Tab-separated table of C-alpha atoms in Angstrom:
chain	number	residue	atom	x	y	z
A	210	UNK	CA	-68.760	-4.401	32.119
A	211	UNK	CA	-71.001	-4.262	28.542
A	212	UNK	CA	-70.994	-1.002	26.426
A	213	UNK	CA	-72.831	0.085	23.820
A	214	UNK	CA	-72.853	2.014	20.358
A	215	UNK	CA	-74.821	2.539	17.822
A	216	UNK	CA	-74.760	2.051	14.144
A	217	UNK	CA	-76.665	0.920	10.988
A	218	UNK	CA	-77.099	-1.872	8.255
A	219	UNK	CA	-77.891	-0.898	4.611
A	220	UNK	CA	-81.352	-2.749	3.114
A	221	UNK	CA	-81.684	-0.963	-0.194
A	222	UNK	CA	-82.128	2.815	0.657
A	223	UNK	CA	-83.342	2.308	4.177
A	224	UNK	CA	-80.642	2.451	6.738
A	225	UNK	CA	-81.678	0.625	9.609
A	226	UNK	CA	-80.503	1.028	13.499
A	227	UNK	CA	-78.194	-1.286	14.867
A	228	UNK	CA	-76.715	-1.531	18.339
A	229	UNK	CA	-73.105	-2.551	18.862
A	230	UNK	CA	-72.828	-4.026	22.257
A	231	UNK	CA	-69.663	-5.304	23.532
A	232	UNK	CA	-68.790	-7.385	26.652
A	233	UNK	CA	-65.306	-7.925	28.360
A	234	UNK	CA	-65.941	-11.009	30.900
A	235	UNK	CA	-63.180	-13.315	32.740
A	236	UNK	CA	-62.617	-16.155	31.057
A	237	UNK	CA	-60.096	-17.594	28.329
A	238	UNK	CA	-59.103	-14.950	26.087
A	239	UNK	CA	-61.522	-15.053	22.823
A	240	UNK	CA	-62.681	-12.453	20.272
A	241	UNK	CA	-66.238	-13.365	18.780
A	242	UNK	CA	-68.440	-11.163	16.648
A	243	UNK	CA	-72.332	-12.609	16.512
A	244	UNK	CA	-75.178	-11.460	15.470
A	245	UNK	CA	-75.471	-12.658	11.739
A	246	UNK	CA	-72.602	-11.085	10.479
A	247	UNK	CA	-71.091	-11.678	6.930
A	248	UNK	CA	-67.244	-12.476	6.581
A	249	UNK	CA	-66.420	-8.548	6.077
A	250	UNK	CA	-67.823	-8.185	9.450
A	251	UNK	CA	-66.399	-11.001	10.748
A	252	UNK	CA	-63.112	-9.885	10.088
A	253	UNK	CA	-63.602	-6.658	11.803
A	254	UNK	CA	-62.191	-7.944	14.769
A	255	UNK	CA	-58.365	-8.755	12.761
A	256	UNK	CA	-58.972	-4.927	12.207
A	257	UNK	CA	-59.836	-3.559	15.319
A	258	UNK	CA	-56.933	-5.651	17.133
A	259	UNK	CA	-53.938	-4.416	14.354
A	260	UNK	CA	-55.485	-0.711	15.026
A	261	UNK	CA	-55.304	-0.704	18.564
A	262	UNK	CA	-51.920	-2.352	18.191
A	263	UNK	CA	-50.748	0.184	16.096
A	264	UNK	CA	-52.134	3.262	18.628
A	265	UNK	CA	-49.890	1.409	22.162
A	266	UNK	CA	-53.267	-0.525	23.488
A	267	UNK	CA	-53.600	-4.364	23.612
A	268	UNK	CA	-56.775	-6.304	23.943
A	269	UNK	CA	-57.547	-7.660	27.410
A	270	UNK	CA	-56.653	-11.030	28.213
A	271	UNK	CA	-60.609	-12.093	28.428
A	272	UNK	CA	-63.391	-13.216	27.099
A	273	UNK	CA	-64.756	-10.553	24.588
A	274	UNK	CA	-68.058	-10.688	22.937
A	275	UNK	CA	-69.458	-8.320	20.504
A	276	UNK	CA	-73.061	-8.676	19.429
A	277	UNK	CA	-74.661	-6.925	17.208
A	278	UNK	CA	-78.447	-6.113	17.841
A	279	UNK	CA	-81.143	-7.103	16.269
A	280	UNK	CA	-79.575	-10.412	15.820
A	281	UNK	CA	-81.796	-11.301	13.337
A	282	UNK	CA	-81.058	-8.953	10.793
A	283	UNK	CA	-78.212	-9.657	8.013
A	284	UNK	CA	-75.151	-7.438	8.619
A	285	UNK	CA	-72.867	-6.541	6.193
A	286	UNK	CA	-69.957	-4.489	4.951
A	287	UNK	CA	-66.721	-2.904	7.011
A	288	UNK	CA	-68.871	0.060	8.097
A	289	UNK	CA	-68.730	-2.133	11.446
A	290	UNK	CA	-65.114	-1.757	12.136
A	291	UNK	CA	-65.527	1.345	13.853
A	292	UNK	CA	-68.690	1.059	16.483
A	293	UNK	CA	-66.773	-2.349	17.481
A	294	UNK	CA	-63.755	-0.792	17.776
A	295	UNK	CA	-65.531	2.192	19.827
A	296	UNK	CA	-67.550	-0.681	22.158
A	297	UNK	CA	-64.376	-2.343	22.656
A	298	UNK	CA	-62.853	0.665	23.824
A	299	UNK	CA	-65.727	1.895	25.976
A	300	UNK	CA	-65.922	-1.454	27.717
A	301	UNK	CA	-62.402	-1.392	28.412
A	302	UNK	CA	-62.553	2.402	30.213
A	303	UNK	CA	-60.732	4.218	27.503
A	304	UNK	CA	-63.314	6.147	26.332
A	305	UNK	CA	-66.928	7.388	27.757
A	306	UNK	CA	-69.484	4.918	27.380
A	307	UNK	CA	-72.339	6.650	28.397
A	308	UNK	CA	-70.666	9.941	25.856
A	309	UNK	CA	-71.111	7.343	22.539
A	310	UNK	CA	-74.980	6.880	23.582
A	311	UNK	CA	-75.589	10.340	21.638
A	312	UNK	CA	-73.484	8.957	18.395
A	313	UNK	CA	-73.957	6.894	15.399
A	314	UNK	CA	-70.687	5.277	14.251
A	315	UNK	CA	-69.665	4.132	10.775
A	316	UNK	CA	-66.690	3.498	9.139
A	317	UNK	CA	-63.648	1.023	8.378
A	318	UNK	CA	-60.434	0.739	10.299
A	319	UNK	CA	-57.292	0.505	8.493
A	320	UNK	CA	-54.533	-1.373	9.791
A	321	UNK	CA	-52.845	1.807	11.131
A	322	UNK	CA	-55.970	2.933	13.004
A	323	UNK	CA	-56.987	5.608	9.771
A	324	UNK	CA	-60.750	5.814	9.139
A	325	UNK	CA	-61.431	4.976	5.717
A	326	UNK	CA	-64.452	5.833	3.380
A	327	UNK	CA	-67.033	3.146	3.731
A	328	UNK	CA	-70.359	3.034	1.464
A	329	UNK	CA	-73.779	4.667	2.568
A	330	UNK	CA	-72.336	7.323	4.917
A	331	UNK	CA	-75.399	9.632	3.656
A	332	UNK	CA	-78.109	7.080	4.198
A	333	UNK	CA	-76.767	7.118	7.545
A	334	UNK	CA	-76.468	10.652	8.444
A	335	UNK	CA	-80.109	10.921	7.593
A	336	UNK	CA	-80.980	8.327	9.733
A	337	UNK	CA	-79.081	9.866	12.500
A	338	UNK	CA	-81.011	12.923	11.843
A	339	UNK	CA	-84.438	11.556	12.522
A	340	UNK	CA	-83.506	10.088	15.428
A	341	UNK	CA	-81.793	13.281	16.847
A	342	UNK	CA	-78.013	12.266	17.579
A	343	UNK	CA	-74.798	12.833	16.142
A	344	UNK	CA	-73.055	11.071	13.357
A	345	UNK	CA	-69.426	9.828	13.448
A	346	UNK	CA	-67.738	9.299	10.301
A	347	UNK	CA	-63.972	8.856	7.678
A	348	UNK	CA	-63.221	12.717	7.736
A	349	UNK	CA	-62.920	12.116	3.670
A	350	UNK	CA	-67.066	11.354	4.016
A	351	UNK	CA	-67.798	14.803	6.273
A	352	UNK	CA	-68.770	16.862	3.346
A	353	UNK	CA	-71.204	13.548	1.934
A	354	UNK	CA	-72.575	13.705	5.438
A	355	UNK	CA	-72.981	17.186	5.567
A	356	UNK	CA	-76.220	17.330	2.769
A	357	UNK	CA	-78.338	15.290	5.201
A	358	UNK	CA	-78.571	17.614	7.241
A	359	UNK	CA	-77.475	20.128	10.667
A	360	UNK	CA	-77.000	17.092	12.929
A	361	UNK	CA	-73.853	16.828	14.638
A	362	UNK	CA	-71.101	15.609	12.723
A	363	UNK	CA	-67.491	14.012	13.470
A	364	UNK	CA	-65.759	13.666	10.870
A	365	UNK	CA	-62.259	11.867	12.511
A	366	UNK	CA	-59.426	11.104	10.207
A	367	UNK	CA	-57.796	8.103	12.253
A	368	UNK	CA	-59.139	6.587	15.535
A	369	UNK	CA	-56.700	8.566	18.015
A	370	UNK	CA	-57.721	11.830	16.659
A	371	UNK	CA	-61.576	10.862	17.383
A	372	UNK	CA	-60.824	9.916	20.865
A	373	UNK	CA	-58.921	12.973	21.365
A	374	UNK	CA	-62.075	14.923	20.397
A	375	UNK	CA	-64.209	12.869	22.381
A	376	UNK	CA	-62.033	13.258	25.734
A	377	UNK	CA	-62.036	17.653	24.643
A	378	UNK	CA	-58.587	17.200	24.027
A	379	UNK	CA	-58.867	17.933	20.596
A	380	UNK	CA	-61.529	19.909	18.374
A	381	UNK	CA	-62.045	18.400	14.921
A	382	UNK	CA	-63.269	20.582	12.640
A	383	UNK	CA	-66.919	20.391	11.371
A	384	UNK	CA	-67.546	19.633	8.107
A	385	UNK	CA	-68.405	21.354	5.054
A	386	UNK	CA	-71.007	20.562	2.492
A	387	UNK	CA	-69.587	19.453	-0.629
A	388	UNK	CA	-69.288	20.567	-4.129
A	389	UNK	CA	-72.183	21.001	-6.117
A	390	UNK	CA	-70.589	19.796	-9.725
A	391	UNK	CA	-72.093	21.612	-12.511
A	392	UNK	CA	-73.142	19.381	-15.507
A	393	UNK	CA	-70.623	18.307	-17.996
A	394	UNK	CA	-71.096	19.570	-21.628
A	395	UNK	CA	-71.808	16.457	-23.713
A	396	UNK	CA	-72.389	16.332	-27.546
A	397	UNK	CA	-74.950	18.927	-29.092
A	398	UNK	CA	-77.348	18.451	-31.859
A	399	UNK	CA	-75.887	20.354	-33.714
A	400	UNK	CA	-73.860	17.529	-34.339
A	401	UNK	CA	-76.734	15.673	-36.028
A	402	UNK	CA	-77.141	16.153	-39.486
A	403	UNK	CA	-80.619	15.520	-41.004
A	404	UNK	CA	-82.890	12.715	-38.849
A	405	UNK	CA	-85.060	15.259	-37.966
A	406	UNK	CA	-87.836	12.502	-37.523
A	407	UNK	CA	-85.693	11.022	-34.350
A	408	UNK	CA	-84.621	14.633	-32.883
A	409	UNK	CA	-88.469	15.455	-32.709
A	410	UNK	CA	-88.784	12.094	-31.433
A	411	UNK	CA	-85.818	12.701	-28.587
A	412	UNK	CA	-87.163	16.065	-27.771
A	413	UNK	CA	-90.871	14.293	-26.797
A	414	UNK	CA	-89.056	12.000	-24.625
A	415	UNK	CA	-86.896	14.512	-22.800
A	416	UNK	CA	-90.167	16.707	-22.912
A	417	UNK	CA	-92.339	14.171	-20.990
A	418	UNK	CA	-89.765	11.349	-19.763
A	419	UNK	CA	-90.732	8.785	-21.871
A	420	UNK	CA	-89.034	5.578	-23.643
A	421	UNK	CA	-87.566	5.090	-26.617
A	422	UNK	CA	-86.772	2.992	-29.064
A	423	UNK	CA	-84.272	3.964	-32.392
A	424	UNK	CA	-84.405	1.726	-35.322
A	425	UNK	CA	-81.434	2.388	-37.837
A	426	UNK	CA	-78.587	0.622	-39.693
A	427	UNK	CA	-75.184	1.235	-38.161
A	428	UNK	CA	-73.641	4.751	-38.494
A	429	UNK	CA	-76.974	6.238	-39.110
A	430	UNK	CA	-76.541	8.149	-35.684
A	431	UNK	CA	-78.423	6.591	-32.796
A	432	UNK	CA	-75.651	6.249	-30.400
A	433	UNK	CA	-75.228	10.661	-31.006
A	434	UNK	CA	-78.703	11.115	-30.621
A	435	UNK	CA	-78.787	8.932	-27.322
A	436	UNK	CA	-75.933	10.958	-25.799
A	437	UNK	CA	-76.882	14.408	-26.774
A	438	UNK	CA	-80.059	13.532	-24.218
A	439	UNK	CA	-78.800	14.650	-21.119
A	440	UNK	CA	-77.862	18.102	-23.252
A	441	UNK	CA	-81.264	18.723	-23.211
A	442	UNK	CA	-82.777	17.228	-19.889
A	443	UNK	CA	-83.427	19.731	-17.221
A	444	UNK	CA	-81.637	19.987	-13.970
A	445	UNK	CA	-82.000	17.737	-11.280
A	446	UNK	CA	-84.196	19.623	-8.340
A	447	UNK	CA	-82.108	19.434	-4.879
A	448	UNK	CA	-84.943	17.233	-3.428
A	449	UNK	CA	-83.822	14.839	-6.630
A	450	UNK	CA	-80.560	15.323	-6.164
A	451	UNK	CA	-80.194	14.021	-2.778
A	452	UNK	CA	-82.100	11.157	-3.543
A	453	UNK	CA	-80.051	10.253	-6.699
A	454	UNK	CA	-77.019	11.091	-4.428
A	455	UNK	CA	-78.492	8.577	-2.053
A	456	UNK	CA	-78.322	5.568	-4.603
A	457	UNK	CA	-74.837	6.636	-5.187
A	458	UNK	CA	-73.763	6.464	-1.844
A	459	UNK	CA	-74.837	3.331	-1.561
A	460	UNK	CA	-73.290	1.830	-4.588
A	461	UNK	CA	-69.668	3.967	-3.021
A	462	UNK	CA	-69.809	5.845	-6.087
A	463	UNK	CA	-69.858	9.652	-4.316
A	464	UNK	CA	-66.922	11.197	-4.521
A	465	UNK	CA	-65.818	13.472	-1.401
A	466	UNK	CA	-69.273	14.290	-1.187
A	467	UNK	CA	-69.918	16.204	-4.740
A	468	UNK	CA	-73.674	16.271	-5.611
A	469	UNK	CA	-74.262	16.606	-9.314
A	470	UNK	CA	-77.338	18.400	-10.417
A	471	UNK	CA	-77.043	16.661	-14.018
A	472	UNK	CA	-79.233	13.679	-14.612
A	473	UNK	CA	-77.521	10.170	-14.483
A	474	UNK	CA	-76.643	8.559	-17.956
A	475	UNK	CA	-76.052	4.930	-17.817
A	476	UNK	CA	-75.118	2.843	-20.615
A	477	UNK	CA	-74.214	-0.575	-19.995
A	478	UNK	CA	-72.518	-2.975	-22.147
A	479	UNK	CA	-74.765	-5.935	-23.897
A	480	UNK	CA	-72.689	-8.336	-22.012
A	481	UNK	CA	-73.731	-7.241	-18.694
A	482	UNK	CA	-74.897	-9.993	-16.489
A	483	UNK	CA	-79.174	-9.822	-14.627
A	484	UNK	CA	-77.364	-8.295	-11.449
A	485	UNK	CA	-75.700	-5.825	-12.687
A	486	UNK	CA	-78.494	-4.540	-14.870
A	487	UNK	CA	-81.208	-4.808	-12.257
A	488	UNK	CA	-78.960	-5.330	-8.867
A	489	UNK	CA	-78.098	-8.234	-6.998
A	490	UNK	CA	-74.585	-10.341	-5.761
A	491	UNK	CA	-73.649	-11.773	-2.711
A	492	UNK	CA	-73.703	-8.499	-0.627
A	493	UNK	CA	-76.839	-6.780	-2.539
A	494	UNK	CA	-75.810	-3.124	-4.532
A	495	UNK	CA	-77.788	-1.520	-6.863
A	496	UNK	CA	-77.652	-2.309	-10.540
A	497	UNK	CA	-77.522	0.162	-13.814
A	498	UNK	CA	-81.292	0.529	-13.953
A	499	UNK	CA	-81.102	2.382	-9.908
A	500	UNK	CA	-77.772	4.010	-10.603
A	501	UNK	CA	-79.706	5.551	-13.557
A	502	UNK	CA	-82.545	6.499	-11.664
A	503	UNK	CA	-84.143	9.966	-12.545
A	504	UNK	CA	-81.921	10.258	-15.476
A	505	UNK	CA	-81.313	7.610	-18.327
A	506	UNK	CA	-80.701	4.391	-19.224
A	507	UNK	CA	-79.043	3.883	-22.357
A	508	UNK	CA	-79.250	0.005	-24.286
A	509	UNK	CA	-77.419	-0.034	-27.587
A	510	UNK	CA	-77.670	-3.147	-29.707
A	511	UNK	CA	-80.743	-3.917	-27.662
A	512	UNK	CA	-81.152	-7.678	-29.296
A	513	UNK	CA	-77.783	-8.216	-28.676
A	514	UNK	CA	-78.727	-8.454	-24.682
A	515	UNK	CA	-79.815	-11.615	-23.263
A	516	UNK	CA	-83.591	-11.951	-23.602
A	517	UNK	CA	-83.634	-12.966	-20.062
A	518	UNK	CA	-82.054	-9.885	-18.415
A	519	UNK	CA	-84.203	-7.451	-21.104
A	520	UNK	CA	-87.794	-9.206	-19.318
A	521	UNK	CA	-85.649	-8.189	-16.474
A	522	UNK	CA	-86.259	-4.870	-17.107
A	523	UNK	CA	-90.386	-5.432	-17.560
A	524	UNK	CA	-91.051	-4.718	-13.738
A	525	UNK	CA	-88.559	-1.586	-13.106
A	526	UNK	CA	-89.721	0.179	-16.272
A	527	UNK	CA	-93.871	-0.224	-15.222
A	528	UNK	CA	-93.203	0.943	-11.199
A	529	UNK	CA	-90.183	2.784	-10.962
A	530	UNK	CA	-88.607	0.525	-8.535
A	531	UNK	CA	-86.406	-3.149	-8.466
A	532	UNK	CA	-87.329	-5.676	-5.539
A	533	UNK	CA	-83.654	-7.511	-5.697
A	534	UNK	CA	-84.584	-10.839	-3.786
A	535	UNK	CA	-82.019	-13.222	-2.175
A	536	UNK	CA	-81.736	-16.111	0.072
A	537	UNK	CA	-79.784	-13.395	3.018
A	538	UNK	CA	-81.748	-10.566	1.670
A	539	UNK	CA	-84.684	-8.478	0.322
A	540	UNK	CA	-84.330	-5.177	-0.842
A	541	UNK	CA	-85.820	-2.603	-2.813
A	542	UNK	CA	-83.768	0.364	-4.922
A	543	UNK	CA	-85.694	3.118	-6.857
A	544	UNK	CA	-85.557	2.689	-10.676
A	545	UNK	CA	-87.278	5.523	-12.184
A	546	UNK	CA	-85.487	5.462	-15.190
A	547	UNK	CA	-85.981	6.781	-19.011
A	548	UNK	CA	-85.217	3.801	-21.169
A	549	UNK	CA	-83.481	4.771	-24.700
A	550	UNK	CA	-82.810	2.148	-26.614
A	551	UNK	CA	-80.734	1.333	-30.483
A	552	UNK	CA	-81.002	-1.770	-32.470
A	553	UNK	CA	-80.185	-2.316	-36.034
A	554	UNK	CA	-83.121	-3.326	-38.094
A	555	UNK	CA	-81.548	-6.999	-38.881
A	556	UNK	CA	-78.273	-8.851	-38.034
A	557	UNK	CA	-76.464	-7.411	-40.720
A	558	UNK	CA	-78.017	-3.676	-40.211
A	559	UNK	CA	-78.636	-2.857	-44.109
A	560	UNK	CA	-82.125	-4.412	-44.236
A	561	UNK	CA	-83.556	-1.453	-46.297
A	562	UNK	CA	-80.493	-1.176	-48.935
A	563	UNK	CA	-81.003	-3.771	-51.314
A	564	UNK	CA	-76.834	-3.735	-52.100
A	565	UNK	CA	-75.747	-4.737	-48.463
A	566	UNK	CA	-78.842	-6.703	-47.563
A	567	UNK	CA	-78.383	-10.241	-46.491
A	568	UNK	CA	-80.260	-12.968	-48.915
A	569	UNK	CA	-82.056	-14.389	-45.945
A	570	UNK	CA	-84.044	-10.909	-45.764
A	571	UNK	CA	-86.950	-10.519	-44.349
A	572	UNK	CA	-86.427	-13.340	-42.491
A	573	UNK	CA	-83.300	-11.860	-40.971
A	574	UNK	CA	-84.687	-8.530	-39.713
A	575	UNK	CA	-87.980	-11.277	-38.222
A	576	UNK	CA	-85.702	-13.369	-36.179
A	577	UNK	CA	-83.343	-10.417	-35.112
A	578	UNK	CA	-86.261	-8.255	-34.070
A	579	UNK	CA	-87.807	-10.844	-32.155
A	580	UNK	CA	-84.920	-11.221	-29.473
A	581	UNK	CA	-87.039	-8.413	-27.882
A	582	UNK	CA	-89.980	-9.856	-26.473
A	583	UNK	CA	-93.309	-8.218	-27.329
A	584	UNK	CA	-93.748	-7.252	-23.569
A	585	UNK	CA	-90.508	-5.424	-23.276
A	586	UNK	CA	-91.457	-3.218	-26.552
A	587	UNK	CA	-95.309	-2.622	-25.439
A	588	UNK	CA	-93.341	-1.106	-22.594
A	589	UNK	CA	-91.425	1.751	-24.916
A	590	UNK	CA	-93.389	4.650	-25.473
A	591	UNK	CA	-91.856	6.225	-28.856
A	592	UNK	CA	-90.276	3.655	-31.991
A	593	UNK	CA	-88.711	5.962	-34.355
A	594	UNK	CA	-86.592	4.932	-37.719
A	595	UNK	CA	-83.518	6.456	-38.034
A	596	UNK	CA	-82.561	6.405	-41.679
A	597	UNK	CA	-78.705	6.425	-43.215
A	598	UNK	CA	-77.417	9.613	-43.467
A	599	UNK	CA	-75.895	10.571	-47.155
A	600	UNK	CA	-72.401	11.646	-47.911
A	601	UNK	CA	-74.554	15.058	-49.176
A	602	UNK	CA	-75.991	15.058	-45.425
A	603	UNK	CA	-72.804	15.232	-43.868
A	604	UNK	CA	-71.474	18.052	-46.345
A	605	UNK	CA	-74.440	20.429	-45.254
A	606	UNK	CA	-73.805	23.252	-42.898
A	607	UNK	CA	-74.186	21.931	-39.382
A	608	UNK	CA	-78.440	22.921	-38.179
A	609	UNK	CA	-79.117	26.575	-36.924
A	610	UNK	CA	-81.514	24.862	-34.123
A	611	UNK	CA	-79.248	22.611	-31.001
A	612	UNK	CA	-79.327	21.749	-27.941
A	613	UNK	CA	-80.139	24.844	-26.111
A	614	UNK	CA	-83.163	25.609	-28.172
A	615	UNK	CA	-84.775	22.854	-28.019
A	616	UNK	CA	-83.450	22.317	-23.964
A	617	UNK	CA	-85.664	25.691	-23.697
A	618	UNK	CA	-88.961	24.321	-25.198
A	619	UNK	CA	-88.347	20.787	-23.206
A	620	UNK	CA	-87.865	23.054	-19.922
A	621	UNK	CA	-91.237	25.091	-21.051
A	622	UNK	CA	-93.144	21.889	-20.899
A	623	UNK	CA	-91.548	19.981	-17.973
A	624	UNK	CA	-92.673	23.343	-15.819
A	625	UNK	CA	-95.915	23.039	-17.370
A	626	UNK	CA	-96.081	19.112	-15.868
A	627	UNK	CA	-94.593	20.631	-12.306
A	628	UNK	CA	-97.519	23.210	-12.138
A	629	UNK	CA	-99.958	19.989	-12.224
A	630	UNK	CA	-97.706	18.068	-9.577
A	631	UNK	CA	-99.696	19.345	-7.234
A	632	UNK	CA	-102.981	17.714	-8.029
A	633	UNK	CA	-100.953	14.935	-10.243
A	634	UNK	CA	-98.500	13.795	-7.338
A	635	UNK	CA	-96.295	12.852	-10.638
A	636	UNK	CA	-93.038	13.994	-11.770
A	637	UNK	CA	-93.709	13.779	-15.336
A	638	UNK	CA	-96.374	12.631	-18.002
A	639	UNK	CA	-94.497	9.518	-18.446
A	640	UNK	CA	-96.164	8.339	-15.042
A	641	UNK	CA	-99.575	9.534	-15.081
A	642	UNK	CA	-102.267	7.360	-14.008
A	643	UNK	CA	-105.722	7.110	-12.884
A	644	UNK	CA	-107.790	9.806	-12.458
A	645	UNK	CA	-105.040	12.156	-13.385
A	646	UNK	CA	-104.971	10.668	-16.835
A	647	UNK	CA	-108.214	10.743	-17.327
A	648	UNK	CA	-108.422	14.781	-16.389
A	649	UNK	CA	-105.110	15.979	-18.368
A	650	UNK	CA	-104.669	13.887	-20.908
A	651	UNK	CA	-108.298	13.117	-22.510
A	652	UNK	CA	-108.172	14.535	-25.827
A	653	UNK	CA	-111.280	16.666	-27.859
A	654	UNK	CA	-113.726	14.645	-29.629
A	655	UNK	CA	-111.915	14.501	-32.792
A	656	UNK	CA	-108.838	13.087	-31.063
A	657	UNK	CA	-110.646	10.517	-28.990
A	658	UNK	CA	-112.204	9.453	-32.082
A	659	UNK	CA	-108.955	9.328	-34.174
A	660	UNK	CA	-107.299	7.537	-30.874
A	661	UNK	CA	-110.104	4.932	-30.611
A	662	UNK	CA	-109.815	3.804	-34.794
A	663	UNK	CA	-106.205	3.863	-34.334
A	664	UNK	CA	-106.574	1.526	-31.313
A	665	UNK	CA	-108.759	-0.825	-33.446
A	666	UNK	CA	-106.428	-1.125	-36.426
A	667	UNK	CA	-103.260	-1.040	-34.561
A	668	UNK	CA	-104.197	-3.549	-31.903
A	669	UNK	CA	-103.399	-1.518	-29.086
A	670	UNK	CA	-102.583	-2.990	-25.596
A	671	UNK	CA	-104.478	-1.285	-22.627
A	672	UNK	CA	-100.646	-0.590	-21.920
A	673	UNK	CA	-99.967	1.016	-25.492
A	674	UNK	CA	-103.024	2.860	-25.468
A	675	UNK	CA	-102.615	4.533	-21.974
A	676	UNK	CA	-98.743	5.236	-22.919
A	677	UNK	CA	-100.410	6.798	-26.337
A	678	UNK	CA	-102.171	9.270	-24.022
A	679	UNK	CA	-99.346	10.221	-21.841
A	680	UNK	CA	-97.229	11.060	-25.347
A	681	UNK	CA	-99.799	13.173	-26.644
A	682	UNK	CA	-100.128	14.818	-23.509
A	683	UNK	CA	-96.295	15.931	-23.844
A	684	UNK	CA	-96.591	16.727	-27.307
A	685	UNK	CA	-99.675	19.090	-26.464
A	686	UNK	CA	-97.603	20.223	-23.578
A	687	UNK	CA	-94.701	21.180	-25.925
A	688	UNK	CA	-97.017	23.087	-28.375
A	689	UNK	CA	-98.463	25.123	-24.667
A	690	UNK	CA	-102.105	23.791	-25.537
A	691	UNK	CA	-103.870	23.406	-22.254
A	692	UNK	CA	-106.122	20.366	-24.079
A	693	UNK	CA	-105.194	17.338	-25.917
A	694	UNK	CA	-106.087	17.696	-29.533
A	695	UNK	CA	-106.222	15.442	-32.838
A	696	UNK	CA	-103.049	16.508	-33.784
A	697	UNK	CA	-101.231	15.835	-30.589
A	698	UNK	CA	-102.747	11.821	-31.102
A	699	UNK	CA	-101.640	11.852	-34.646
A	700	UNK	CA	-98.062	12.787	-34.307
A	701	UNK	CA	-97.938	10.251	-31.376
A	702	UNK	CA	-99.915	7.151	-33.303
A	703	UNK	CA	-96.990	7.933	-35.606
A	704	UNK	CA	-94.178	6.750	-33.566
A	705	UNK	CA	-96.098	3.711	-32.590
A	706	UNK	CA	-95.245	0.441	-34.411
A	707	UNK	CA	-96.432	-3.108	-33.401
A	708	UNK	CA	-94.161	-5.406	-32.046
A	709	UNK	CA	-93.044	-8.491	-34.379
A	710	UNK	CA	-94.086	-11.786	-32.977
A	711	UNK	CA	-91.390	-13.528	-31.254
């Protein structure tokens, strides 16, 4: 007899249909799994054997063959345990094989037959909704699966409860949706003393989703400014929150089905490898740039990152996605991030202070800053100098304006961009391109003349020219102006600096 159970394979944020076929035939006792399975899937037979044994069931002394179809699609992960066990039980006549065709099953089996969580349940639930069938998943991930749709979801704590539910002798309660987490309160801009230029640049970056580079000596407040950014960004919309949760589900970081509307903030250490930043590994997983999707990727001590690692971010920053190509897989993860970077002006960090600067200045600064390639710097919209803070500045009372007031202006500017979204099809000004850029970001005649003069004097590339238009459009949105004017162009140009030559 051959029994069939449906499950999925994950390729990036795509769930592809997989059919688990089980054949129990006469012959020498053997348990084989075929169909391009990795080591984790190959070990499923031992977990399934132990789980059935804990329930008092023994495998029949026959030739058992599990085929994962299509055979040319790589199968990775432990979520194949449950569909393999169900297909085997159906082939043994323990459960109804016809009934299982109405479900998609995912989940890892413990040795005592408990069904434990596995990454990607949210994607499987969305696939089940599209296929118009139910989903069988671990009880701990029922709340996560419920966010996808109203399809039937059977969230079982163990294999025995699942079998009783399928037979009708036990009724498992339907899961409820997980909680929506309130955004955690981070540092407030009132904690930042001075640095008005940097705070203004941070506001512009938040309003338009622009990339920002802060250059200043140690202790000037660059990291504090970056940590204040989540507090002034608008919350995720429900579709955006689901999109971010899909990435977290694949990465296995979505706990108890809780979905947050706070934008992700990722700050990897400068020793991070290319695979850690862009994704990859033996089992392809999303990297930091994808985990920060629709949020902020903060790179502190930018020149300390390996140059090849930084250059691997060029494509994600330009197109909003990252392609991970491996010998056994080629997947695409979303990576629409806002890059916030910080760096010292030189290795010692005190280039502008004659009393502290090293004797190699200014060659020290040129060598240090050249570690970041020109094309990488060209993709950063705003460059701002963060001056050192004196003791007199620290003794001043907190500024009157904090994150709450700045967040209100940022939200108003984002709402203007949302109102244009029906015509532009983009979320923020940082994504404006083509006809939409020409229509909404073309400055008036004085602004156009200033931009042309600056483009010639500063030798701006075509990419830099486009990014200046986007920044000017954001500054106009913050001011409530319908058209980009000369004053908006002038401020946008003030945040631009020529990249040092390598």
